PDB file of C-alpha atoms and ligand atoms in Angstrom:
ATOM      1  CA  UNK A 808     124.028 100.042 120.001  1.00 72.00           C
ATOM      2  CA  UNK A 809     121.220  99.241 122.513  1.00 86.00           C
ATOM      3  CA  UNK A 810     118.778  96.204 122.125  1.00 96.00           C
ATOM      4  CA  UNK A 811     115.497  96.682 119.590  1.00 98.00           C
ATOM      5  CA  UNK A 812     112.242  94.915 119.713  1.00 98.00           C
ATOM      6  CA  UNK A 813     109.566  94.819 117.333  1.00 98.00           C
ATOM      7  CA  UNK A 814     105.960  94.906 118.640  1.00 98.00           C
ATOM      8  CA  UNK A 815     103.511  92.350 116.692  1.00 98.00           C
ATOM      9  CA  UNK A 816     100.045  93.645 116.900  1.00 98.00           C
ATOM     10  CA  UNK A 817      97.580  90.526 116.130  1.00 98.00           C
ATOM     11  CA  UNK A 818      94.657  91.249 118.668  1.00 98.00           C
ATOM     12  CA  UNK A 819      92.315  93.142 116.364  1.00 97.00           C
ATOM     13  CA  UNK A 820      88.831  91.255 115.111  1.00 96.00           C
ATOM     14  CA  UNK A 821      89.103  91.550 111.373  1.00 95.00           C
ATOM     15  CA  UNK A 822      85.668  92.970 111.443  1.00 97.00           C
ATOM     16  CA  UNK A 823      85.891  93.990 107.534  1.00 97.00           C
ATOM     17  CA  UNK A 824      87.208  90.875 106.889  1.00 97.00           C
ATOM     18  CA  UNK A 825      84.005  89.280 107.358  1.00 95.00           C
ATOM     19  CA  UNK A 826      85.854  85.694 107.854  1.00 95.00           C
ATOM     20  CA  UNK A 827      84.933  82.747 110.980  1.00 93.00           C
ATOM     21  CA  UNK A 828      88.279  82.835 112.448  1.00 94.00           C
ATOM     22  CA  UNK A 829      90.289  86.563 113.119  1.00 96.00           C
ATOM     23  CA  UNK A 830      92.105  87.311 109.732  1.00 97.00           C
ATOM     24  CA  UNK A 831      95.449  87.010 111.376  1.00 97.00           C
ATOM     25  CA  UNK A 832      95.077  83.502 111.514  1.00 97.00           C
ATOM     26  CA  UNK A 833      93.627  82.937 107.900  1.00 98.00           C
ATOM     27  CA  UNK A 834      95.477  80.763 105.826  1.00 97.00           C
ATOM     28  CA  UNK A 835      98.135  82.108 103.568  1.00 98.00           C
ATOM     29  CA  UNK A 836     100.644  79.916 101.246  1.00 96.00           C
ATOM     30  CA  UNK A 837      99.292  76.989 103.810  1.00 96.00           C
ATOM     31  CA  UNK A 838     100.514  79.101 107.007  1.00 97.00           C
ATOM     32  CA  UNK A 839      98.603  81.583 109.260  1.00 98.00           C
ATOM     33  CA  UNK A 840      99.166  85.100 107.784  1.00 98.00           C
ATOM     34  CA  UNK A 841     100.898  86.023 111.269  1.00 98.00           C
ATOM     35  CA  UNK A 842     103.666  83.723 110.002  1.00 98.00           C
ATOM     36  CA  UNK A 843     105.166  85.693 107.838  1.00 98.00           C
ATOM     37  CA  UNK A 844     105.361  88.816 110.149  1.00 98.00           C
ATOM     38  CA  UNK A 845     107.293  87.566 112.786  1.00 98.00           C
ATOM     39  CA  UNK A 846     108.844  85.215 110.005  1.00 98.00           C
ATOM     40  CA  UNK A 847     110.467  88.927 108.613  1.00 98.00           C
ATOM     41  CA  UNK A 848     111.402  90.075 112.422  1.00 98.00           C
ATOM     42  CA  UNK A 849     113.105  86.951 113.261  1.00 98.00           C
ATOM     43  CA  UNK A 850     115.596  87.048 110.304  1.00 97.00           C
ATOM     44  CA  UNK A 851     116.151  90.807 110.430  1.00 98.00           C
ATOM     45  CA  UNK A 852     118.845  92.047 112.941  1.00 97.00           C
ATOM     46  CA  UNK A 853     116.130  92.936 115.770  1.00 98.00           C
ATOM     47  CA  UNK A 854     116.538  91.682 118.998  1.00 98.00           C
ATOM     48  CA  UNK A 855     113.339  90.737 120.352  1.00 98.00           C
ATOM     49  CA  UNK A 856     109.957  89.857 119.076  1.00 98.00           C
ATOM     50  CA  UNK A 857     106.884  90.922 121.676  1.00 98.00           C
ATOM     51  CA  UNK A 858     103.509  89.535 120.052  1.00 98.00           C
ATOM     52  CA  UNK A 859     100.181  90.753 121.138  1.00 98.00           C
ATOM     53  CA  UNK A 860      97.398  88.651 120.850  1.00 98.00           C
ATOM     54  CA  UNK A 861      93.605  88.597 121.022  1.00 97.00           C
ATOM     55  CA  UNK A 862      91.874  87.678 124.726  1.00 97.00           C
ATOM     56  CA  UNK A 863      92.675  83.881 125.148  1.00 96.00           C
ATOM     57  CA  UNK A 864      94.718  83.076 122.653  1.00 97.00           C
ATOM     58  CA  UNK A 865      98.151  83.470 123.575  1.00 98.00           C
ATOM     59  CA  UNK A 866      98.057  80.034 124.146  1.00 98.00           C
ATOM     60  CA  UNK A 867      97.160  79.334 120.958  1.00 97.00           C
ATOM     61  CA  UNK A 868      99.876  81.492 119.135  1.00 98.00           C
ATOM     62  CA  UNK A 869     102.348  80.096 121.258  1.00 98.00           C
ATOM     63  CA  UNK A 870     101.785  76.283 120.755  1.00 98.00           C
ATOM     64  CA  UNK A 871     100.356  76.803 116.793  1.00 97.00           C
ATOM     65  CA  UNK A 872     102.572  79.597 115.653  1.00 98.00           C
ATOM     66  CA  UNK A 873     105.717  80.238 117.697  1.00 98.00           C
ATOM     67  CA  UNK A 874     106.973  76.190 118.985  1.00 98.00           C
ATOM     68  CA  UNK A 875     105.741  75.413 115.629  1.00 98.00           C
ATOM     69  CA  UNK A 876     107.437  77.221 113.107  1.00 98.00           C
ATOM     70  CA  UNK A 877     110.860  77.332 116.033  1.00 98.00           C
ATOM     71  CA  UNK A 878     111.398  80.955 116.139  1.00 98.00           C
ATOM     72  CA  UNK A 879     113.685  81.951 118.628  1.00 98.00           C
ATOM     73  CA  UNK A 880     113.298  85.684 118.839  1.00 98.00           C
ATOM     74  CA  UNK A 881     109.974  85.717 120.410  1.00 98.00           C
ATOM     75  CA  UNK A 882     110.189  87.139 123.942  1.00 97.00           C
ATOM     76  CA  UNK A 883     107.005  87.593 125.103  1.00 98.00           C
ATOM     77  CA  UNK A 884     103.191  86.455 124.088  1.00 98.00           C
ATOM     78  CA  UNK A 885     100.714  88.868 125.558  1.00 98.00           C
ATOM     79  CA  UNK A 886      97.027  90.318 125.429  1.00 98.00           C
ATOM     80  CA  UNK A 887      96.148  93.296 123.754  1.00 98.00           C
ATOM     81  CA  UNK A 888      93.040  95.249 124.113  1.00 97.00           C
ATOM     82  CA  UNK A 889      90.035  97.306 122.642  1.00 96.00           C
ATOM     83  CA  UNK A 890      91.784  99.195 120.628  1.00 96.00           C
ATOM     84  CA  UNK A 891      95.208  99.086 118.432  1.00 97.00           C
ATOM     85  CA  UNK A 892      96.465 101.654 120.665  1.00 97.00           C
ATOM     86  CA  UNK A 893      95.527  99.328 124.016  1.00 97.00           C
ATOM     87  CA  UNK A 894      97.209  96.864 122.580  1.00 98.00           C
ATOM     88  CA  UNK A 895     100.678  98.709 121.245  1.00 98.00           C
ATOM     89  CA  UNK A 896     100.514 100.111 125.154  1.00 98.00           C
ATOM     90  CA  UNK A 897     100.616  96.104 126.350  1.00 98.00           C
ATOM     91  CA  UNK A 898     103.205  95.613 123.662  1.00 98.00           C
ATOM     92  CA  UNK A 899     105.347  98.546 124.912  1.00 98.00           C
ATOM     93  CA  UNK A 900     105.011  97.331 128.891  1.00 98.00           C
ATOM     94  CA  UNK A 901     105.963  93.793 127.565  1.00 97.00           C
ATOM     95  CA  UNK A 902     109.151  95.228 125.429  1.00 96.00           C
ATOM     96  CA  UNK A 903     110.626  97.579 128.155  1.00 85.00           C
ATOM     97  CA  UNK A 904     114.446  96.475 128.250  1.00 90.00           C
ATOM     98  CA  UNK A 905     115.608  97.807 124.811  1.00 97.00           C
ATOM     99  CA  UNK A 906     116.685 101.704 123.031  1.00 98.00           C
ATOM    100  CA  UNK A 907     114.148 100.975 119.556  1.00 98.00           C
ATOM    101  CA  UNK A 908     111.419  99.672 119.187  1.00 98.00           C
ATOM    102  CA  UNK A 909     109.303  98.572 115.871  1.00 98.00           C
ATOM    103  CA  UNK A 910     105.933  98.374 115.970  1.00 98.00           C
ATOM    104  CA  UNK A 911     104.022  96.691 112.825  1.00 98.00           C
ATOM    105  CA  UNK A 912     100.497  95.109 112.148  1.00 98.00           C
ATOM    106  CA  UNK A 913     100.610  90.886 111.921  1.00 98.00           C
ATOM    107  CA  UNK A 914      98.283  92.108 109.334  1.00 98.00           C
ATOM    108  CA  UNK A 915     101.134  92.977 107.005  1.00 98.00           C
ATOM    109  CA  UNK A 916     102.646  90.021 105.782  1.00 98.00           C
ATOM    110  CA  UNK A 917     104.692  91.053 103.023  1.00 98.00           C
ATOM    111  CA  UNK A 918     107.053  92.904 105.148  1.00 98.00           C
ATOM    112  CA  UNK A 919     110.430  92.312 103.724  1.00 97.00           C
ATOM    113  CA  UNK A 920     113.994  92.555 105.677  1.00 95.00           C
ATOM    114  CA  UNK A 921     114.778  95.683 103.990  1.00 97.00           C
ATOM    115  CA  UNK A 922     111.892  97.601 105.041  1.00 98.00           C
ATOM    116  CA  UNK A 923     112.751  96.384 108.470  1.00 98.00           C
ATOM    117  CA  UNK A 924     116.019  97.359 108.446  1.00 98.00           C
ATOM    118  CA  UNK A 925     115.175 100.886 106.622  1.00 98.00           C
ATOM    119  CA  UNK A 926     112.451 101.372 109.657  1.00 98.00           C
ATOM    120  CA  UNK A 927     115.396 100.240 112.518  1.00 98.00           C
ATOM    121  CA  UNK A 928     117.798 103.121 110.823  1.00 98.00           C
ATOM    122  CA  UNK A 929     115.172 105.668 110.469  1.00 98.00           C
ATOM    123  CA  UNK A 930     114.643 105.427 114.536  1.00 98.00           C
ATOM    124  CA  UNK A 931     118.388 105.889 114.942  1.00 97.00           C
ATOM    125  CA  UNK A 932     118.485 108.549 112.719  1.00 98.00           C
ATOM    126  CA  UNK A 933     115.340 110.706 113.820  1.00 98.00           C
ATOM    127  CA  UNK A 934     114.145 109.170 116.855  1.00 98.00           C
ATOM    128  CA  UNK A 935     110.465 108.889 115.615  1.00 98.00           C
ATOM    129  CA  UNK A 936     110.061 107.220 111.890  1.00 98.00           C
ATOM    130  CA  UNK A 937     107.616 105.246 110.083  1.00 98.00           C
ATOM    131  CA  UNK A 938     107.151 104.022 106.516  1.00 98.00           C
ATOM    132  CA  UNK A 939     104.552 105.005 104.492  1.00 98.00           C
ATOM    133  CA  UNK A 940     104.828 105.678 100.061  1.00 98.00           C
ATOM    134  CA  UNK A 941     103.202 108.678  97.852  1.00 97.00           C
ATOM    135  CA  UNK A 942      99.206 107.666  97.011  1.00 97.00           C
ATOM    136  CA  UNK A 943      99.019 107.339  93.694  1.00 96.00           C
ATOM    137  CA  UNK A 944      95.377 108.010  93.436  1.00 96.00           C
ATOM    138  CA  UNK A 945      93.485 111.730  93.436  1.00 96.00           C
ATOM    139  CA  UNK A 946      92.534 111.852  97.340  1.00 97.00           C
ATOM    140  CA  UNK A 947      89.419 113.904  97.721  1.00 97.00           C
ATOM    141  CA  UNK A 948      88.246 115.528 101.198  1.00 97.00           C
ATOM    142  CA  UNK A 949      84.267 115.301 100.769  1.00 98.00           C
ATOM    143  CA  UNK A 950      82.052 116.920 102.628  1.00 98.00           C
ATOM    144  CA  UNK A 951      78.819 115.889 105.226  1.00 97.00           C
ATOM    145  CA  UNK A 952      76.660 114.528 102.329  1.00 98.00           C
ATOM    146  CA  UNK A 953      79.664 113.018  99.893  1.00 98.00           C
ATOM    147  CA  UNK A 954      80.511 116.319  97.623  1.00 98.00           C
ATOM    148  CA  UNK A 955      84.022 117.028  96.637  1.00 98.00           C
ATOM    149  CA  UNK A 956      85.207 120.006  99.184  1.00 97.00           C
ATOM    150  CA  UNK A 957      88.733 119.575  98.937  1.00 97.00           C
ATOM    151  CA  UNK A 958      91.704 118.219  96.764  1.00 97.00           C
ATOM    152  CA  UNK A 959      94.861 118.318  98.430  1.00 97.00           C
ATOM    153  CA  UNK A 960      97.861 118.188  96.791  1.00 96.00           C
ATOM    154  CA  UNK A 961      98.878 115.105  96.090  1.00 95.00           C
ATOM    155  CA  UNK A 962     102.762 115.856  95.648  1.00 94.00           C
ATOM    156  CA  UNK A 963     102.781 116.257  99.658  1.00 96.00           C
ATOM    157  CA  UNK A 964     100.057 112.963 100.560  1.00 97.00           C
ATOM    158  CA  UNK A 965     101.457 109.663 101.860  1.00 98.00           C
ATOM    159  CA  UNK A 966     100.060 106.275 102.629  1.00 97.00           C
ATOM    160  CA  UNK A 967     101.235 105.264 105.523  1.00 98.00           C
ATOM    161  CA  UNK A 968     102.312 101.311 106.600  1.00 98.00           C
ATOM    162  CA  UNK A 969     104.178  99.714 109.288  1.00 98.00           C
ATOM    163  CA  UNK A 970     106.894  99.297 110.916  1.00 98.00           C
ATOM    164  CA  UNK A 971     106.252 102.577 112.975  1.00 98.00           C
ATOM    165  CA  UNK A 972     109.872 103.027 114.242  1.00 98.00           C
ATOM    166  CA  UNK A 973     110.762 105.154 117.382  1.00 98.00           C
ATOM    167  CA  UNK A 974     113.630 105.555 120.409  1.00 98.00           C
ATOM    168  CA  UNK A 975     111.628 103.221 122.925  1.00 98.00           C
ATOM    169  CA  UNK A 976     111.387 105.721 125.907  1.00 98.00           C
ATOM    170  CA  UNK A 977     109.886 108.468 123.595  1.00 98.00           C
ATOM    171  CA  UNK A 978     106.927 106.260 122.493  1.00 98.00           C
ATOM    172  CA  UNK A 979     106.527 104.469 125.558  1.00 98.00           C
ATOM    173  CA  UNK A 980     106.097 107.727 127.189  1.00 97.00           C
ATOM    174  CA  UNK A 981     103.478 109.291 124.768  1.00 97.00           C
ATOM    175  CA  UNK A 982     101.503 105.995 124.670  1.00 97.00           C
ATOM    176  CA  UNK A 983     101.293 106.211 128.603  1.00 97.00           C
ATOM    177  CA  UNK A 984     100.198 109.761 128.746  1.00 96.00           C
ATOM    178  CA  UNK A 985      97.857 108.929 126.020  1.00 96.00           C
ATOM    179  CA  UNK A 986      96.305 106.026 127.938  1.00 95.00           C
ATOM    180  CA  UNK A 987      96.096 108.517 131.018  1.00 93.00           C
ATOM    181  CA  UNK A 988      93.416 110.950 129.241  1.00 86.00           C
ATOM    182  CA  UNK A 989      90.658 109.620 127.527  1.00 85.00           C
ATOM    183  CA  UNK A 990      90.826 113.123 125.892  1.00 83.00           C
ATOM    184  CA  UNK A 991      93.387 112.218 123.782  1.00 84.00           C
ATOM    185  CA  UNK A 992      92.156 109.253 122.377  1.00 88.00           C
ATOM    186  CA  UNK A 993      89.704 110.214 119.889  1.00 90.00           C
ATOM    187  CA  UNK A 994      90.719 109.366 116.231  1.00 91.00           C
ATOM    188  CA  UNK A 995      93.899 108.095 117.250  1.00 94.00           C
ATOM    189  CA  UNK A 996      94.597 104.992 113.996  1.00 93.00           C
ATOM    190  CA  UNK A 997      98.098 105.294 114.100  1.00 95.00           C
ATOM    191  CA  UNK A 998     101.588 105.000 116.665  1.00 97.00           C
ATOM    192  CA  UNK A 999     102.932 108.632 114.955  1.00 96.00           C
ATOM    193  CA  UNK A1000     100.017 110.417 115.425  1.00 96.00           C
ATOM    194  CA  UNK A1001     100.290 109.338 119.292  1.00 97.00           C
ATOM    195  CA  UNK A1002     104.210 110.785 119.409  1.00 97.00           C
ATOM    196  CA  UNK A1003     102.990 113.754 117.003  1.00 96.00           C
ATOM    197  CA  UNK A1004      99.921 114.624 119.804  1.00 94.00           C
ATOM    198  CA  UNK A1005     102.063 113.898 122.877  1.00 95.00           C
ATOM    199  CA  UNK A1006     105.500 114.953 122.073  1.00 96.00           C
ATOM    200  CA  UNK A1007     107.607 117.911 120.345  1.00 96.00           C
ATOM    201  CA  UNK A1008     109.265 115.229 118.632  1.00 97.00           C
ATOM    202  CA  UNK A1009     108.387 115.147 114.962  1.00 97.00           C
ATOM    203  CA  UNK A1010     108.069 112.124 112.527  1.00 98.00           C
ATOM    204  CA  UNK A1011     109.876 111.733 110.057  1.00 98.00           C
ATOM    205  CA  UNK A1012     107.984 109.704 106.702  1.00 98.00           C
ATOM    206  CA  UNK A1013     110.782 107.079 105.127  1.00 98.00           C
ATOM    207  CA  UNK A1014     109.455 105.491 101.897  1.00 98.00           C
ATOM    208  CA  UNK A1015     108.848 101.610 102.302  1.00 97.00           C
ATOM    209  CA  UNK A1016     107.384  99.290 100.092  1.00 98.00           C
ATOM    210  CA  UNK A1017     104.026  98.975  97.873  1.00 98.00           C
ATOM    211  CA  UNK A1018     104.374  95.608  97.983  1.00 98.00           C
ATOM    212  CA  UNK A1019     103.572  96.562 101.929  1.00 98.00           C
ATOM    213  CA  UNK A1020      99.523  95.940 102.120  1.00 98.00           C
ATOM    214  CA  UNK A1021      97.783  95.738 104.929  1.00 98.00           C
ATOM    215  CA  UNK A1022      95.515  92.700 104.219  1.00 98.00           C
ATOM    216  CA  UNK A1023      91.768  94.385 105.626  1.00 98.00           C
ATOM    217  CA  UNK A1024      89.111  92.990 103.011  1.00 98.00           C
ATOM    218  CA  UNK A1025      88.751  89.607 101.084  1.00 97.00           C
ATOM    219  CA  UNK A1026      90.111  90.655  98.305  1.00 98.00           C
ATOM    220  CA  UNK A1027      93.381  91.830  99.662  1.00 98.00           C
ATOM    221  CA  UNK A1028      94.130  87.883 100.245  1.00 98.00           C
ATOM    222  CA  UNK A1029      94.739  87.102  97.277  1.00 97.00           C
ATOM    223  CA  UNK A1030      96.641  89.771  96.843  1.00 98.00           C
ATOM    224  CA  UNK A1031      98.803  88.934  99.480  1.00 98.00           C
ATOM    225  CA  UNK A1032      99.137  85.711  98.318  1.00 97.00           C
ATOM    226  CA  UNK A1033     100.183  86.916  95.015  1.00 97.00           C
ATOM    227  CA  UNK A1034     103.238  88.995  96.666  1.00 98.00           C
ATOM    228  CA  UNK A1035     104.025  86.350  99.256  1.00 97.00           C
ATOM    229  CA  UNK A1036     105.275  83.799  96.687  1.00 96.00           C
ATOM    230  CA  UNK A1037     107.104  86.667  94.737  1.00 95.00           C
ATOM    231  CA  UNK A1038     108.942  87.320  98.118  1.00 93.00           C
ATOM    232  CA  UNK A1039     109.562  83.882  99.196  1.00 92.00           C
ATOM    233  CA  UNK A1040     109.656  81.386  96.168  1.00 89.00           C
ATOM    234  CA  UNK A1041     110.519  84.576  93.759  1.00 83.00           C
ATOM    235  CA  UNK A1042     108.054  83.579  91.130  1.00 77.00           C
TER     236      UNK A1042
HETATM  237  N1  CTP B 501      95.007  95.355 116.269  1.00 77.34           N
HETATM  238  C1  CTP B 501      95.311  95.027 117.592  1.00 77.34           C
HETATM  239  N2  CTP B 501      94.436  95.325 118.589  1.00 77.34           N
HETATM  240  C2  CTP B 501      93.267  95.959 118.319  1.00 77.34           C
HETATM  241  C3  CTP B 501      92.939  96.314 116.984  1.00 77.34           C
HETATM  242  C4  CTP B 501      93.851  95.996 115.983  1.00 77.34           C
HETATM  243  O1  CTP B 501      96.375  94.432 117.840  1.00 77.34           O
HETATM  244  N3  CTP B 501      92.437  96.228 119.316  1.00 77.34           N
HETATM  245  C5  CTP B 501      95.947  94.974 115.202  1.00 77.34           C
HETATM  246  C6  CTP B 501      95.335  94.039 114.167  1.00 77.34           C
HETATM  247  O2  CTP B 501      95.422  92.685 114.621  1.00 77.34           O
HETATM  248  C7  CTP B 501      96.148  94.336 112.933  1.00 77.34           C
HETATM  249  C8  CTP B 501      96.592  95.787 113.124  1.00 77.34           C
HETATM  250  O3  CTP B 501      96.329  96.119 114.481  1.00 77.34           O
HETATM  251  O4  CTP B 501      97.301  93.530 112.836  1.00 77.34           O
HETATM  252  C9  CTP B 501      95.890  96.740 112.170  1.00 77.34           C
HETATM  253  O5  CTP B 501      94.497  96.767 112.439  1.00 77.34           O
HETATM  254  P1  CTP B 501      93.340  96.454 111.404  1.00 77.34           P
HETATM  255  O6  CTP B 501      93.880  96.196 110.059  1.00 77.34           O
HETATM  256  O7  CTP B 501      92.300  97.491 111.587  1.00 77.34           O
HETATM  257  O8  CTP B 501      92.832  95.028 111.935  1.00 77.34           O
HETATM  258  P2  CTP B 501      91.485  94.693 112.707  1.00 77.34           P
HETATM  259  O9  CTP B 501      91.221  95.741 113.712  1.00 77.34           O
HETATM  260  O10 CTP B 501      91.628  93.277 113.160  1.00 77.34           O
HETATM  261  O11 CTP B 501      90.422  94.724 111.521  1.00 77.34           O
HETATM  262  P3  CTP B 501      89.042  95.551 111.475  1.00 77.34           P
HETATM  263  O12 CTP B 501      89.402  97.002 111.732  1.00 77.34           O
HETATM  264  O13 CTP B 501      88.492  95.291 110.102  1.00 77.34           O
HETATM  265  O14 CTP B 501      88.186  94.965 112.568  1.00 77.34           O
HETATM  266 MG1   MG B 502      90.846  97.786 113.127  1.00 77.34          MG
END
């Protein structure tokens, strides 16, 4: 089996987060939520850990994060960009010598080992996979001024997470045509969507965890925090 990565995105703002300092960095069980990310990569079987960062603080998450908590799988610190899809494209440059690649937000914390390893199969198995679990809420489509227009069914709708899981050459190559034609870019929130615009390939949709937030607003916090000492003190 070839060498996988996993791609930690950590450059975004946190803009609905509202906090002082970017939300990856907020304080979780007294460590920076990015912690427990690349905590989850590092004892998984993947190879390599590439971590993208915000403009001028690589430094930062190098001294403060990786030296200080000694984790060993970390490759690479770079930049990311504008966008989430700028700065999986740096991430995917950064990660080039290795068959799979992972790609998750450093905004999901409560990523557990099985996911990861679930995600690392899934690639094998399909070359393009990501996790995601059935909504359990009524989704409405609404229309221009906020009526109901649409209920789709919800036997067939999916929330989807990370770890985004693909054969590395087939994503790197959709992200670069992607970034080649501004086009393309429009709407583009997730890595499938790129390999499901750019490629025949299709995705397949592997169940992963609820547990598996994405922290966005204040309240999801203490959520996380919540989950975070289930997974790691199991209370
Ligand atoms: N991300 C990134 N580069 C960007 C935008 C987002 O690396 N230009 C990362 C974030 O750091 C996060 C993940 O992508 O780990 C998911 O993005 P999101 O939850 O939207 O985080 P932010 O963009 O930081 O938050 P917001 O949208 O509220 O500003
Ligand atoms: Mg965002």
């Amino acid at each position: 089996m070839g060498r996988s990565a996993a791609v930690i995105l950590a450059a975004g703002k946190g803009t609905r987060m509202g906090s002082q300092v970017h939300k990856q960095y907020l304080t979780l069980l007294g460590r920076p939520m990015l912690y427990y990310a690349i905590k989850a990569f590092e004892a998984s079987t993947i190879d390599d850990i590439i971590l993208v960062t915000g403009q001028g603080e690589t430094g930062y998450c190098k001294k403060e994060i990786v030296d200080r908590y000694c984790f060993t799988k970390v490759s690479a610190v770079c930049e990311g960009g504008k966008e989430r899809y700028h700065s999986v494209y740096e991430g995917l440059k950064a990660a080039s010598d290795c068959e799979y690649v992972l790609i998750h937000d450093g905004a999901r914390p409560c990523i557990t080992s099985e996911v990861i390893e679930g995600a690392l199969k899934g690639a094998m198995k399909y070359k393009a996979c990501v996790v995601g679990m059935p909504v359990k809420d009524t989704i409405k489509i609404s229309d221009e001024d906020d009526y109901a227009e649409m209920t789709p069914d919800r036997n067939r709708l999916w929330q989807i997470q990370t770890p985004q899981a693909f054969e590395y050459e087939l994503v790197y190559n959709a992200y670069k045509k992607l970034l080649s034609s501004e086009a393309f870019q429009e709407g583009i929130t997730d890595d499938a969507m790129v390999v499901e615009t750019m490629t025949r390939e299709k995705v397949k949709l592997i169940r992963g965890d609820y547990t598996n937030i994405k922290v966005t607003t204040p309240e999801d916090m203490e959520i996380a925090g919540v989950l975070l000492n289930r997974i790691y003190t199991g209370k």
